[in-house]
N, CA, C and O atoms as a DFTB+ gen file, in Angstrom:
756 C
 N C O
     1  1      28.391      69.958    -196.830
     2  2      29.000      69.184    -197.909
     3  2      30.501      69.007    -197.651
     4  3      31.035      67.906    -197.786
     5  1      31.171      70.093    -197.281
     6  2      32.607      70.030    -197.011
     7  2      32.907      69.113    -195.829
     8  3      33.903      68.389    -195.823
     9  1      32.029      69.158    -194.831
    10  2      32.202      68.300    -193.666
    11  2      32.068      66.825    -194.043
    12  3      32.787      65.978    -193.512
    13  1      31.149      66.520    -194.960
    14  2      30.968      65.138    -195.408
    15  2      32.217      64.645    -196.139
    16  3      32.658      63.517    -195.921
    17  1      32.784      65.481    -197.001
    18  2      34.004      65.113    -197.732
    19  2      35.145      64.877    -196.748
    20  3      35.902      63.915    -196.879
    21  1      35.258      65.759    -195.768
    22  2      36.302      65.618    -194.754
    23  2      36.126      64.306    -193.980
    24  3      37.099      63.601    -193.713
    25  1      34.886      63.990    -193.627
    26  2      34.608      62.750    -192.908
    27  2      34.965      61.537    -193.765
    28  3      35.551      60.576    -193.266
    29  1      34.617      61.577    -195.051
    30  2      34.918      60.459    -195.957
    31  2      36.425      60.250    -196.077
    32  3      36.889      59.111    -196.093
    33  1      37.187      61.328    -196.159
    34  2      38.650      61.215    -196.235
    35  2      39.217      60.594    -194.958
    36  3      40.083      59.721    -195.017
    37  1      38.725      61.048    -193.806
    38  2      39.196      60.471    -192.541
    39  2      38.835      58.997    -192.458
    40  3      39.636      58.184    -191.995
    41  1      37.644      58.651    -192.900
    42  2      37.225      57.243    -192.870
    43  2      38.127      56.393    -193.779
    44  3      38.523      55.291    -193.399
    45  1      38.448      56.895    -194.961
    46  2      39.326      56.157    -195.879
    47  2      40.697      55.926    -195.258
    48  3      41.263      54.840    -195.378
    49  1      41.227      56.946    -194.597
    50  2      42.535      56.812    -193.945
    51  2      42.455      55.788    -192.817
    52  3      43.329      54.931    -192.688
    53  1      41.416      55.879    -192.009
    54  2      41.253      54.916    -190.923
    55  2      41.053      53.495    -191.445
    56  3      41.600      52.550    -190.878
    57  1      40.280      53.331    -192.512
    58  2      40.081      52.010    -193.113
    59  2      41.402      51.423    -193.591
    60  3      41.669      50.238    -193.392
    61  1      42.227      52.250    -194.220
    62  2      43.513      51.771    -194.726
    63  2      44.436      51.385    -193.569
    64  3      45.126      50.369    -193.644
    65  1      44.454      52.179    -192.511
    66  2      45.264      51.848    -191.339
    67  2      44.773      50.560    -190.674
    68  3      45.574      49.722    -190.261
    69  1      43.455      50.413    -190.576
    70  2      42.880      49.190    -190.017
    71  2      43.283      47.984    -190.858
    72  3      43.618      46.930    -190.318
    73  1      43.250      48.139    -192.181
    74  2      43.658      47.059    -193.074
    75  2      45.124      46.689    -192.839
    76  3      45.457      45.506    -192.763
    77  1      45.999      47.685    -192.723
    78  2      47.423      47.421    -192.454
    79  2      47.592      46.689    -191.122
    80  3      48.379      45.749    -191.015
    81  1      46.847      47.129    -190.116
    82  2      46.915      46.496    -188.800
    83  2      46.466      45.044    -188.879
    84  3      47.116      44.162    -188.316
    85  1      45.359      44.787    -189.573
    86  2      44.855      43.419    -189.689
    87  2      45.873      42.530    -190.399
    88  3      46.082      41.384    -189.999
    89  1      46.503      43.050    -191.445
    90  2      47.505      42.249    -192.154
    91  2      48.710      41.979    -191.258
    92  3      49.254      40.875    -191.273
    93  1      49.136      42.985    -190.471
    94  2      50.288      42.765    -189.597
    95  2      49.929      41.770    -188.492
    96  3      50.791      41.008    -188.052
    97  1      48.677      41.762    -188.037
    98  2      48.237      40.794    -187.047
    99  2      48.300      39.381    -187.611
   100  3      48.510      38.420    -186.872
   101  1      48.119      39.261    -188.914
   102  2      48.184      37.949    -189.550
   103  2      49.629      37.495    -189.736
   104  3      49.884      36.357    -190.131
   105  1      50.574      38.394    -189.448
   106  2      51.983      38.000    -189.491
   107  2      52.726      38.415    -190.739
   108  3      53.899      38.079    -190.896
   109  1      52.079      39.128    -191.621
   110  2      52.788      39.578    -192.813
   111  2      52.088      40.793    -193.399
   112  3      50.866      40.930    -193.335
   113  1      52.897      41.661    -193.965
   114  2      52.332      42.875    -194.541
   115  2      51.872      42.658    -195.979
   116  3      51.027      43.398    -196.481
   117  1      52.415      41.664    -196.628
   118  2      52.067      41.420    -198.024
   119  2      51.647      39.968    -198.221
   120  3      52.405      39.169    -198.770
   121  1      50.465      39.633    -197.784
   122  2      50.023      38.246    -197.939
   123  2      49.840      37.896    -199.409
   124  3      49.515      38.751    -200.233
   125  1      50.049      36.664    -199.710
   126  2      49.847      36.180    -201.074
   127  2      48.380      35.800    -201.188
   128  3      48.004      34.629    -201.134
   129  1      47.561      36.848    -201.349
   130  2      46.110      36.678    -201.287
   131  2      45.472      37.340    -202.498
   132  3      45.728      38.510    -202.781
   133  1      44.646      36.592    -203.206
   134  2      44.000      37.115    -204.410
   135  2      42.482      37.123    -204.223
   136  3      41.889      36.149    -203.760
   137  1      41.879      38.238    -204.593
   138  2      40.426      38.352    -204.608
   139  2      39.982      37.997    -206.016
   140  3      40.472      38.583    -206.982
   141  1      39.072      37.056    -206.152
   142  2      38.581      36.644    -207.466
   143  2      37.105      37.013    -207.594
   144  3      36.271      36.587    -206.796
   145  1      36.802      37.815    -208.615
   146  2      35.411      38.152    -208.953
   147  2      34.925      37.169    -210.006
   148  3      35.637      36.850    -210.958
   149  1      33.718      36.704    -209.820
   150  2      33.105      35.827    -210.823
   151  2      31.612      35.793    -210.556
   152  3      31.156      36.136    -209.465
   153  1      30.869      35.383    -211.542
   154  2      29.426      35.230    -211.406
   155  2      29.125      33.795    -211.009
   156  3      29.624      32.857    -211.630
   157  1      28.311      33.624    -209.977
   158  2      27.939      32.257    -209.587
   159  2      27.192      31.555    -210.713
   160  3      27.376      30.357    -210.930
   161  1      26.349      32.293    -211.429
   162  2      25.528      31.677    -212.477
   163  2      26.357      31.175    -213.656
   164  3      26.139      30.061    -214.133
   165  1      27.295      31.972    -214.124
   166  2      28.029      31.582    -215.338
   167  2      29.520      31.341    -215.126
   168  3      30.193      30.855    -216.035
   169  1      30.045      31.665    -213.960
   170  2      31.486      31.570    -213.773
   171  2      31.973      30.556    -212.766
   172  3      33.181      30.376    -212.612
   173  1      31.066      29.889    -212.074
   174  2      31.479      28.957    -211.024
   175  2      32.382      27.850    -211.560
   176  3      33.363      27.481    -210.914
   177  1      32.057      27.321    -212.737
   178  2      32.886      26.233    -213.286
   179  2      34.302      26.718    -213.580
   180  3      35.261      25.968    -213.400
   181  1      34.443      27.958    -214.030
   182  2      35.772      28.522    -214.282
   183  2      36.488      28.814    -212.966
   184  3      37.677      28.536    -212.811
   185  1      35.736      29.380    -212.024
   186  2      36.322      29.715    -210.726
   187  2      36.916      28.480    -210.047
   188  3      38.019      28.548    -209.504
   189  1      36.213      27.374    -210.069
   190  2      36.701      26.153    -209.420
   191  2      38.058      25.744    -209.981
   192  3      38.955      25.361    -209.230
   193  1      38.207      25.825    -211.292
   194  2      39.483      25.445    -211.916
   195  2      40.580      26.456    -211.589
   196  3      41.711      26.080    -211.282
   197  1      40.235      27.742    -211.658
   198  2      41.213      28.792    -211.350
   199  2      41.638      28.717    -209.886
   200  3      42.819      28.868    -209.574
   201  1      40.700      28.488    -209.004
   202  2      40.996      28.405    -207.579
   203  2      42.006      27.296    -207.289
   204  3      42.935      27.492    -206.506
   205  1      41.830      26.145    -207.911
   206  2      42.782      25.043    -207.711
   207  2      44.188      25.460    -208.133
   208  3      45.158      25.190    -207.424
   209  1      44.297      26.115    -209.286
   210  2      45.607      26.548    -209.779
   211  2      46.231      27.602    -208.861
   212  3      47.436      27.570    -208.608
   213  1      45.428      28.520    -208.371
   214  2      45.935      29.552    -207.460
   215  2      46.417      28.942    -206.147
   216  3      47.442      29.359    -205.606
   217  1      45.688      27.965    -205.640
   218  2      46.092      27.328    -204.385
   219  2      47.398      26.554    -204.557
   220  3      48.238      26.551    -203.657
   221  1      47.574      25.900    -205.701
   222  2      48.835      25.204    -205.978
   223  2      49.997      26.199    -205.983
   224  3      51.114      25.862    -205.589
   225  1      49.725      27.427    -206.430
   226  2      50.743      28.485    -206.471
   227  2      50.842      29.218    -205.127
   228  3      51.473      30.271    -205.036
   229  1      50.218      28.657    -204.088
   230  2      50.268      29.185    -202.727
   231  2      49.571      30.524    -202.523
   232  3      49.955      31.301    -201.649
   233  1      48.550      30.793    -203.325
   234  2      47.716      31.965    -203.100
   235  2      46.540      31.569    -202.216
   236  3      45.956      30.498    -202.381
   237  1      46.209      32.431    -201.292
   238  2      44.939      32.299    -200.594
   239  2      43.902      32.948    -201.499
   240  3      44.112      34.062    -201.977
   241  1      42.804      32.277    -201.737
   242  2      41.774      32.775    -202.648
   243  2      40.582      33.240    -201.819
   244  3      40.043      32.495    -201.000
   245  1      40.180      34.498    -202.052
   246  2      39.003      35.028    -201.379
   247  2      38.064      35.613    -202.429
   248  3      38.477      35.915    -203.549
   249  1      36.805      35.768    -202.055
   250  2      35.825      36.355    -202.968
   251  2      34.785      37.108    -202.149
   252  3      34.901      37.186    -200.926
   253  1      33.801      37.645    -202.788
   254  2      32.783      38.425    -202.103
   255  2      31.600      37.620    -201.615
   256  3      30.657      38.191    -201.066
   257  1      31.620      36.313    -201.797
   258  2      30.478      35.488    -201.417
   259  2      30.484      35.086    -199.942
   260  3      29.427      34.821    -199.369
   261  1      31.645      35.041    -199.337
   262  2      31.720      34.679    -197.918
   263  2      31.494      35.936    -197.089
   264  3      32.219      36.922    -197.221
   265  1      30.472      35.887    -196.230
   266  2      30.153      37.075    -195.423
   267  2      31.195      37.268    -194.324
   268  3      31.585      36.329    -193.632
   269  1      31.622      38.502    -194.193
   270  2      32.626      38.870    -193.208
   271  2      31.929      39.484    -192.003
   272  3      31.011      40.290    -192.150
   273  1      32.365      39.103    -190.823
   274  2      31.791      39.650    -189.590
   275  2      31.945      41.167    -189.577
   276  3      32.992      41.693    -189.953
   277  1      30.919      41.853    -189.152
   278  2      30.966      43.303    -189.035
   279  2      30.455      44.055    -190.249
   280  3      30.429      45.285    -190.246
   281  1      30.044      43.333    -191.294
   282  2      29.533      44.021    -192.483
   283  2      28.018      44.089    -192.493
   284  3      27.429      44.685    -193.395
   285  1      27.387      43.490    -191.507
   286  2      25.935      43.567    -191.315
   287  2      25.125      43.203    -192.556
   288  3      24.066      43.781    -192.799
   289  1      25.613      42.257    -193.330
   290  2      24.876      41.805    -194.504
   291  2      24.934      42.744    -195.695
   292  3      24.323      42.465    -196.727
   293  1      25.660      43.858    -195.577
   294  2      25.797      44.800    -196.683
   295  2      26.784      44.216    -197.698
   296  3      27.968      44.060    -197.397
   297  1      26.302      43.897    -198.883
   298  2      27.127      43.212    -199.880
   299  2      28.330      44.044    -200.293
   300  3      29.447      43.528    -200.347
   301  1      28.122      45.323    -200.586
   302  2      29.247      46.163    -201.009
   303  2      30.297      46.285    -199.912
   304  3      31.494      46.229    -200.195
   305  1      29.870      46.449    -198.682
   306  2      30.815      46.552    -197.562
   307  2      31.563      45.233    -197.397
   308  3      32.761      45.222    -197.114
   309  1      30.862      44.137    -197.574
   310  2      31.486      42.819    -197.479
   311  2      32.564      42.645    -198.549
   312  3      33.683      42.224    -198.254
   313  1      32.215      42.971    -199.785
   314  2      33.173      42.841    -200.891
   315  2      34.371      43.751    -200.661
   316  3      35.514      43.330    -200.839
   317  1      34.120      44.982    -200.270
   318  2      35.208      45.931    -200.045
   319  2      36.125      45.471    -198.912
   320  3      37.343      45.615    -199.009
   321  1      35.559      44.927    -197.854
   322  2      36.360      44.409    -196.744
   323  2      37.258      43.272    -197.223
   324  3      38.444      43.225    -196.898
   325  1      36.685      42.366    -197.990
   326  2      37.481      41.250    -198.523
   327  2      38.558      41.746    -199.489
   328  3      39.696      41.279    -199.450
   329  1      38.195      42.682    -200.344
   330  2      39.153      43.167    -201.330
   331  2      40.311      43.905    -200.670
   332  3      41.448      43.811    -201.134
   333  1      40.040      44.628    -199.609
   334  2      41.116      45.337    -198.895
   335  2      42.126      44.352    -198.318
   336  3      43.298      44.692    -198.157
   337  1      41.690      43.150    -198.007
   338  2      42.592      42.127    -197.471
   339  2      43.477      41.515    -198.549
   340  3      44.463      40.849    -198.234
   341  1      43.141      41.731    -199.804
   342  2      43.863      41.089    -200.901
   343  2      45.069      41.921    -201.327
   344  3      45.154      43.118    -201.052
   345  1      45.997      41.247    -202.006
   346  2      47.125      41.946    -202.600
   347  2      47.068      41.880    -204.125
   348  3      47.905      42.464    -204.813
   349  1      46.079      41.171    -204.637
   350  2      45.933      41.030    -206.084
   351  2      44.454      40.822    -206.389
   352  3      43.714      40.249    -205.590
   353  1      44.038      41.302    -207.566
   354  2      42.645      41.160    -207.979
   355  2      42.598      40.420    -209.314
   356  3      43.377      40.698    -210.225
   357  1      41.679      39.487    -209.406
   358  2      41.469      38.739    -210.629
   359  2      39.968      38.640    -210.870
   360  3      39.197      38.475    -209.924
   361  1      39.550      38.738    -212.120
   362  2      38.127      38.593    -212.434
   363  2      37.961      37.659    -213.619
   364  3      38.778      37.636    -214.539
   365  1      36.892      36.898    -213.573
   366  2      36.521      36.017    -214.677
   367  2      35.262      36.612    -215.295
   368  3      34.179      36.536    -214.714
   369  1      35.411      37.201    -216.471
   370  2      34.270      37.779    -217.175
   371  2      33.689      36.704    -218.085
   372  3      34.118      36.539    -219.228
   373  1      32.713      35.982    -217.565
   374  2      32.071      34.907    -218.316
   375  2      30.774      35.415    -218.930
   376  3      30.240      36.445    -218.521
   377  1      30.285      34.688    -219.904
   378  2      29.068      35.078    -220.636
   379  2      27.842      34.920    -219.738
   380  3      27.500      33.813    -219.322
   381  1      27.182      36.059    -219.443
   382  2      26.025      36.005    -218.559
   383  2      24.768      36.578    -219.205
   384  3      23.710      35.951    -219.163
   385  1      24.876      37.760    -219.802
   386  2      23.697      38.454    -220.317
   387  2      23.906      38.748    -221.807
   388  3      24.890      39.389    -222.174
   389  1      22.999      38.292    -222.659
   390  2      23.160      38.588    -224.095
   391  2      22.947      40.087    -224.368
   392  3      22.064      40.725    -223.795
   393  1      23.789      40.623    -225.264
   394  2      23.723      42.043    -225.630
   395  2      23.685      42.129    -227.153
   396  3      24.557      41.592    -227.837
   397  1      22.676      42.802    -227.673
   398  2      22.610      42.980    -229.131
   399  2      23.758      43.873    -229.581
   400  3      24.033      44.914    -228.984
   401  1      24.415      43.443    -230.643
   402  2      25.541      44.202    -231.185
   403  2      25.438      44.128    -232.698
   404  3      25.758      43.101    -233.297
   405  1      24.989      45.221    -233.322
   406  2      24.761      45.184    -234.763
   407  2      23.703      44.140    -235.062
   408  3      22.598      44.193    -234.523
   409  1      24.039      43.198    -235.915
   410  2      23.094      42.119    -236.254
   411  2      23.301      40.870    -235.415
   412  3      22.521      39.920    -235.475
   413  1      24.364      40.894    -234.636
   414  2      24.662      39.710    -233.833
   415  2      24.428      39.933    -232.352
   416  3      23.829      40.923    -231.931
   417  1      24.917      38.987    -231.583
   418  2      24.811      39.060    -230.131
   419  2      26.206      38.881    -229.546
   420  3      26.945      37.972    -229.926
   421  1      26.549      39.759    -228.621
   422  2      27.755      39.608    -227.811
   423  2      27.245      39.340    -226.394
   424  3      26.043      39.162    -226.196
   425  1      28.120      39.310    -225.432
   426  2      27.714      38.981    -224.075
   427  2      28.234      40.005    -223.079
   428  3      29.250      40.663    -223.301
   429  1      27.516      40.117    -221.993
   430  2      27.923      40.940    -220.860
   431  2      28.242      40.010    -219.697
   432  3      27.618      38.958    -219.555
   433  1      29.217      40.391    -218.857
   434  2      29.477      39.597    -217.658
   435  2      28.410      39.877    -216.606
   436  3      27.534      40.715    -216.818
   437  1      28.477      39.190    -215.491
   438  2      27.546      39.436    -214.390
   439  2      27.648      40.871    -213.898
   440  3      28.706      41.495    -213.988
   441  1      26.563      41.380    -213.386
   442  2      26.455      42.777    -212.968
   443  2      27.482      43.152    -211.900
   444  3      28.052      44.242    -211.959
   445  1      27.725      42.291    -210.945
   446  2      28.615      42.621    -209.838
   447  2      30.074      42.763    -210.251
   448  3      30.846      43.427    -209.558
   449  1      30.465      42.154    -211.362
   450  2      31.861      42.221    -211.751
   451  2      32.321      43.650    -212.022
   452  3      33.454      44.002    -211.694
   453  1      31.468      44.470    -212.608
   454  2      31.841      45.869    -212.851
   455  2      32.035      46.612    -211.536
   456  3      32.961      47.413    -211.402
   457  1      31.163      46.348    -210.562
   458  2      31.297      46.978    -209.239
   459  2      32.627      46.586    -208.603
   460  3      33.360      47.437    -208.099
   461  1      32.928      45.303    -208.630
   462  2      34.138      44.811    -207.986
   463  2      35.395      45.277    -208.709
   464  3      36.399      45.593    -208.071
   465  1      35.343      45.319    -210.030
   466  2      36.496      45.823    -210.779
   467  2      36.748      47.289    -210.432
   468  3      37.898      47.708    -210.302
   469  1      35.682      48.063    -210.283
   470  2      35.812      49.463    -209.884
   471  2      36.472      49.605    -208.524
   472  3      37.302      50.491    -208.321
   473  1      36.107      48.737    -207.595
   474  2      36.732      48.765    -206.269
   475  2      38.224      48.444    -206.370
   476  3      39.049      49.099    -205.732
   477  1      38.564      47.441    -207.168
   478  2      39.974      47.066    -207.322
   479  2      40.780      48.215    -207.925
   480  3      41.909      48.473    -207.510
   481  1      40.199      48.896    -208.896
   482  2      40.876      50.054    -209.486
   483  2      41.055      51.158    -208.447
   484  3      42.129      51.752    -208.356
   485  1      40.017      51.438    -207.667
   486  2      40.092      52.489    -206.648
   487  2      41.119      52.147    -205.566
   488  3      41.800      53.034    -205.050
   489  1      41.228      50.869    -205.227
   490  2      42.193      50.433    -204.219
   491  2      43.598      50.241    -204.803
   492  3      44.544      49.921    -204.083
   493  1      43.713      50.441    -206.106
   494  2      44.992      50.320    -206.828
   495  2      45.619      48.942    -206.671
   496  3      46.832      48.808    -206.507
   497  1      44.772      47.928    -206.724
   498  2      45.266      46.557    -206.670
   499  2      45.795      46.167    -208.049
   500  3      45.162      46.468    -209.060
   501  1      46.940      45.504    -208.098
   502  2      47.361      44.949    -209.377
   503  2      46.337      43.889    -209.773
   504  3      45.803      43.189    -208.912
   505  1      46.063      43.769    -211.069
   506  2      45.034      42.806    -211.441
   507  2      45.170      42.305    -212.857
   508  3      45.899      42.853    -213.683
   509  1      44.433      41.235    -213.101
   510  2      44.310      40.669    -214.431
   511  2      42.860      40.230    -214.610
   512  3      42.230      39.716    -213.686
   513  1      42.349      40.442    -215.816
   514  2      41.007      39.999    -216.146
   515  2      41.100      38.808    -217.083
   516  3      41.812      38.856    -218.086
   517  1      40.393      37.755    -216.764
   518  2      40.214      36.623    -217.665
   519  2      38.874      36.871    -218.349
   520  3      37.830      36.860    -217.697
   521  1      38.903      37.094    -219.651
   522  2      37.715      37.539    -220.370
   523  2      37.328      36.513    -221.424
   524  3      38.129      36.166    -222.292
   525  1      36.082      36.027    -221.342
   526  2      35.603      35.134    -222.388
   527  2      35.627      35.908    -223.693
   528  3      35.225      37.071    -223.735
   529  1      36.094      35.273    -224.759
   530  2      36.289      35.981    -226.032
   531  2      35.003      36.515    -226.647
   532  3      35.069      37.298    -227.595
   533  1      33.839      36.125    -226.146
   534  2      32.576      36.643    -226.670
   535  2      31.982      37.785    -225.834
   536  3      30.870      38.244    -226.096
   537  1      32.737      38.234    -224.826
   538  2      32.276      39.372    -224.015
   539  2      32.431      40.651    -224.843
   540  3      33.472      40.888    -225.455
   541  1      31.393      41.454    -224.848
   542  2      31.413      42.736    -225.563
   543  2      32.517      43.605    -224.972
   544  3      32.600      43.759    -223.754
   545  1      33.355      44.167    -225.818
   546  2      34.563      44.860    -225.369
   547  2      34.316      46.088    -224.499
   548  3      35.208      46.486    -223.749
   549  1      33.150      46.695    -224.573
   550  2      32.877      47.863    -223.723
   551  2      32.964      47.529    -222.231
   552  3      33.148      48.430    -221.412
   553  1      32.836      46.279    -221.874
   554  2      32.859      45.900    -220.463
   555  2      34.261      45.838    -219.883
   556  3      34.419      45.643    -218.678
   557  1      35.279      46.000    -220.714
   558  2      36.643      46.038    -220.200
   559  2      37.487      47.094    -220.898
   560  3      38.323      47.731    -220.257
   561  1      37.287      47.291    -222.187
   562  2      38.173      48.163    -222.954
   563  2      38.052      49.638    -222.569
   564  3      39.054      50.353    -222.576
   565  1      36.866      50.101    -222.239
   566  2      36.684      51.512    -221.919
   567  2      37.213      51.874    -220.528
   568  3      37.467      53.046    -220.253
   569  1      37.377      50.897    -219.662
   570  2      37.866      51.197    -218.319
   571  2      39.316      50.777    -218.098
   572  3      40.022      51.400    -217.304
   573  1      39.761      49.752    -218.774
   574  2      41.132      49.270    -218.572
   575  2      41.780      48.861    -219.902
   576  3      42.231      47.724    -220.041
   577  1      41.831      49.765    -220.866
   578  2      42.370      49.381    -222.176
   579  2      43.868      49.095    -222.161
   580  3      44.372      48.355    -223.006
   581  1      44.573      49.680    -221.202
   582  2      46.030      49.529    -221.174
   583  2      46.480      48.212    -220.553
   584  3      47.651      47.848    -220.663
   585  1      45.594      47.513    -219.921
   586  2      45.947      46.251    -219.274
   587  2      46.052      45.127    -220.310
   588  3      45.320      45.106    -221.300
   589  1      46.958      44.215    -220.065
   590  2      47.106      43.045    -220.937
   591  2      46.220      41.936    -220.383
   592  3      46.656      41.121    -219.570
   593  1      44.991      41.918    -220.827
   594  2      44.035      40.933    -220.344
   595  2      44.265      39.581    -221.001
   596  3      44.968      39.470    -222.006
   597  1      43.665      38.569    -220.421
   598  2      43.790      37.210    -220.947
   599  2      42.413      36.775    -221.446
   600  3      41.429      36.802    -220.707
   601  1      42.368      36.379    -222.701
   602  2      41.102      35.972    -223.313
   603  2      41.036      34.452    -223.376
   604  3      42.042      33.775    -223.589
   605  1      39.819      33.929    -223.182
   606  2      39.661      32.481    -223.170
   607  2      38.353      32.081    -223.834
   608  3      37.478      32.908    -224.091
   609  1      38.251      30.777    -224.104
   610  2      36.986      30.160    -224.512
   611  2      36.878      28.861    -223.716
   612  3      37.758      28.546    -222.916
   613  1      35.820      28.123    -223.932
   614  2      35.622      26.908    -223.139
   615  2      36.717      25.863    -223.356
   616  3      37.017      25.082    -222.453
   617  1      37.305      25.846    -224.533
   618  2      38.314      24.832    -224.841
   619  2      39.688      25.151    -224.246
   620  3      40.420      24.238    -223.865
   621  1      40.043      26.434    -224.163
   622  2      41.401      26.760    -223.726
   623  2      41.467      27.379    -222.331
   624  3      42.508      27.916    -221.953
   625  1      40.383      27.318    -221.558
   626  2      40.369      27.998    -220.263
   627  2      41.497      27.543    -219.344
   628  3      42.145      28.384    -218.722
   629  1      41.750      26.250    -219.240
   630  2      42.790      25.769    -218.320
   631  2      44.149      26.359    -218.648
   632  3      44.874      26.788    -217.751
   633  1      44.498      26.384    -219.914
   634  2      45.775      26.954    -220.333
   635  2      45.829      28.441    -220.024
   636  3      46.832      28.945    -219.517
   637  1      44.759      29.130    -220.329
   638  2      44.713      30.582    -220.101
   639  2      44.697      30.893    -218.600
   640  3      45.263      31.901    -218.177
   641  1      44.065      30.054    -217.802
   642  2      44.066      30.251    -216.351
   643  2      45.481      30.073    -215.788
   644  3      45.881      30.795    -214.875
   645  1      46.233      29.119    -216.330
   646  2      47.633      28.958    -215.908
   647  2      48.424      30.217    -216.224
   648  3      49.261      30.641    -215.427
   649  1      48.166      30.821    -217.383
   650  2      48.814      32.091    -217.739
   651  2      48.470      33.178    -216.718
   652  3      49.332      33.965    -216.328
   653  1      47.220      33.216    -216.295
   654  2      46.779      34.225    -215.324
   655  2      47.475      34.022    -213.976
   656  3      47.876      34.992    -213.333
   657  1      47.617      32.782    -213.553
   658  2      48.283      32.494    -212.284
   659  2      49.754      32.884    -212.367
   660  3      50.306      33.445    -211.420
   661  1      50.381      32.590    -213.487
   662  2      51.782      32.989    -213.674
   663  2      51.915      34.510    -213.623
   664  3      52.844      35.040    -213.015
   665  1      50.988      35.196    -214.261
   666  2      51.001      36.654    -214.232
   667  2      50.787      37.173    -212.811
   668  3      51.427      38.142    -212.404
   669  1      49.898      36.538    -212.057
   670  2      49.667      36.932    -210.663
   671  2      50.931      36.731    -209.833
   672  3      51.276      37.580    -209.011
   673  1      51.625      35.610    -210.043
   674  2      52.890      35.374    -209.342
   675  2      53.915      36.447    -209.670
   676  3      54.586      36.968    -208.780
   677  1      54.033      36.774    -210.952
   678  2      54.991      37.802    -211.361
   679  2      54.653      39.162    -210.760
   680  3      55.536      39.870    -210.276
   681  1      53.371      39.523    -210.792
   682  2      52.956      40.805    -210.222
   683  2      53.159      40.817    -208.713
   684  3      53.534      41.846    -208.151
   685  1      52.920      39.700    -208.056
   686  2      53.141      39.625    -206.616
   687  2      54.620      39.841    -206.308
   688  3      54.961      40.593    -205.395
   689  1      55.498      39.185    -207.065
   690  2      56.945      39.366    -206.870
   691  2      57.345      40.828    -207.076
   692  3      58.147      41.365    -206.312
   693  1      56.787      41.475    -208.111
   694  2      57.063      42.897    -208.351
   695  2      56.583      43.733    -207.171
   696  3      57.264      44.667    -206.747
   697  1      55.419      43.398    -206.646
   698  2      54.828      44.103    -205.516
   699  2      55.735      43.988    -204.283
   700  3      55.947      44.971    -203.573
   701  1      56.260      42.799    -204.038
   702  2      57.165      42.575    -202.909
   703  2      58.424      43.423    -203.075
   704  3      58.839      44.109    -202.141
   705  1      59.032      43.378    -204.262
   706  2      60.261      44.156    -204.502
   707  2      60.012      45.653    -204.343
   708  3      60.819      46.360    -203.740
   709  1      58.916      46.125    -204.875
   710  2      58.567      47.542    -204.760
   711  2      58.394      47.929    -203.294
   712  3      58.871      48.981    -202.867
   713  1      57.725      47.095    -202.535
   714  2      57.510      47.365    -201.117
   715  2      58.821      47.343    -200.337
   716  3      59.038      48.173    -199.455
   717  1      59.692      46.392    -200.662
   718  2      60.997      46.326    -199.994
   719  2      61.830      47.565    -200.296
   720  3      62.471      48.116    -199.401
   721  1      61.824      48.003    -201.541
   722  2      62.562      49.225    -201.908
   723  2      62.003      50.433    -201.167
   724  3      62.759      51.262    -200.659
   725  1      60.698      50.528    -201.109
   726  2      60.067      51.645    -200.393
   727  2      60.447      51.594    -198.912
   728  3      60.740      52.625    -198.308
   729  1      60.441      50.397    -198.332
   730  2      60.801      50.241    -196.921
   731  2      62.248      50.626    -196.693
   732  3      62.560      51.346    -195.744
   733  1      63.152      50.143    -197.573
   734  2      64.571      50.477    -197.440
   735  2      64.802      51.982    -197.561
   736  3      65.615      52.557    -196.838
   737  1      64.069      52.614    -198.491
   738  2      64.176      54.063    -198.648
   739  2      63.677      54.793    -197.422
   740  3      64.232      55.825    -197.043
   741  1      62.639      54.275    -196.799
   742  2      62.069      54.876    -195.585
   743  2      63.047      54.729    -194.410
   744  3      63.217      55.659    -193.621
   745  1      63.687      53.561    -194.301
   746  2      64.596      53.287    -193.191
   747  2      65.840      54.166    -193.283
   748  3      66.363      54.610    -192.261
   749  1      66.315      54.418    -194.499
   750  2      67.534      55.227    -194.684
   751  2      67.316      56.680    -194.282
   752  3      68.264      57.369    -193.905
   753  1      66.084      57.146    -194.358
   754  2      65.818      58.559    -194.026
   755  2      65.424      58.733    -192.634
   756  3      65.167      59.856    -192.201
């Protein structure tokens, strides 16, 4: 058991170093790259609009649907590989699965979004969630209550997506400044 834990720690360190190397090979340590989680069934229409706005803001948009070489068709490995390449995480929690709530119905997002959000949290990616206002709060509040999420409906999605892109730009700028300060502190010592 101890040997397995030790192996997992070494693998995590090697994965992180490989990620740094791949980013430096691309010519920059902090690419303006956002990983977007969404459900193909209920979120594609939102994703298309958000993607256009992100590209206008000069973000490269990646997701877990494009298979990456070397992942051997393993979906989780594919998503994790793509997410490690990102500097920001965004998710669109759209209405996918009805959930009984008291006498009414609320909604759950697609199943994969929880997996991907967990990966983003573990990788400590800055992020924002775009949450349809009818999504049952347990799908975001119990795991990320301190985050200032953006809520939307079908009528105001474009406006709310612009807010999300602005927030991503601001967080990216903060990330750059933090990294520069860390680098300057490292160089001085």
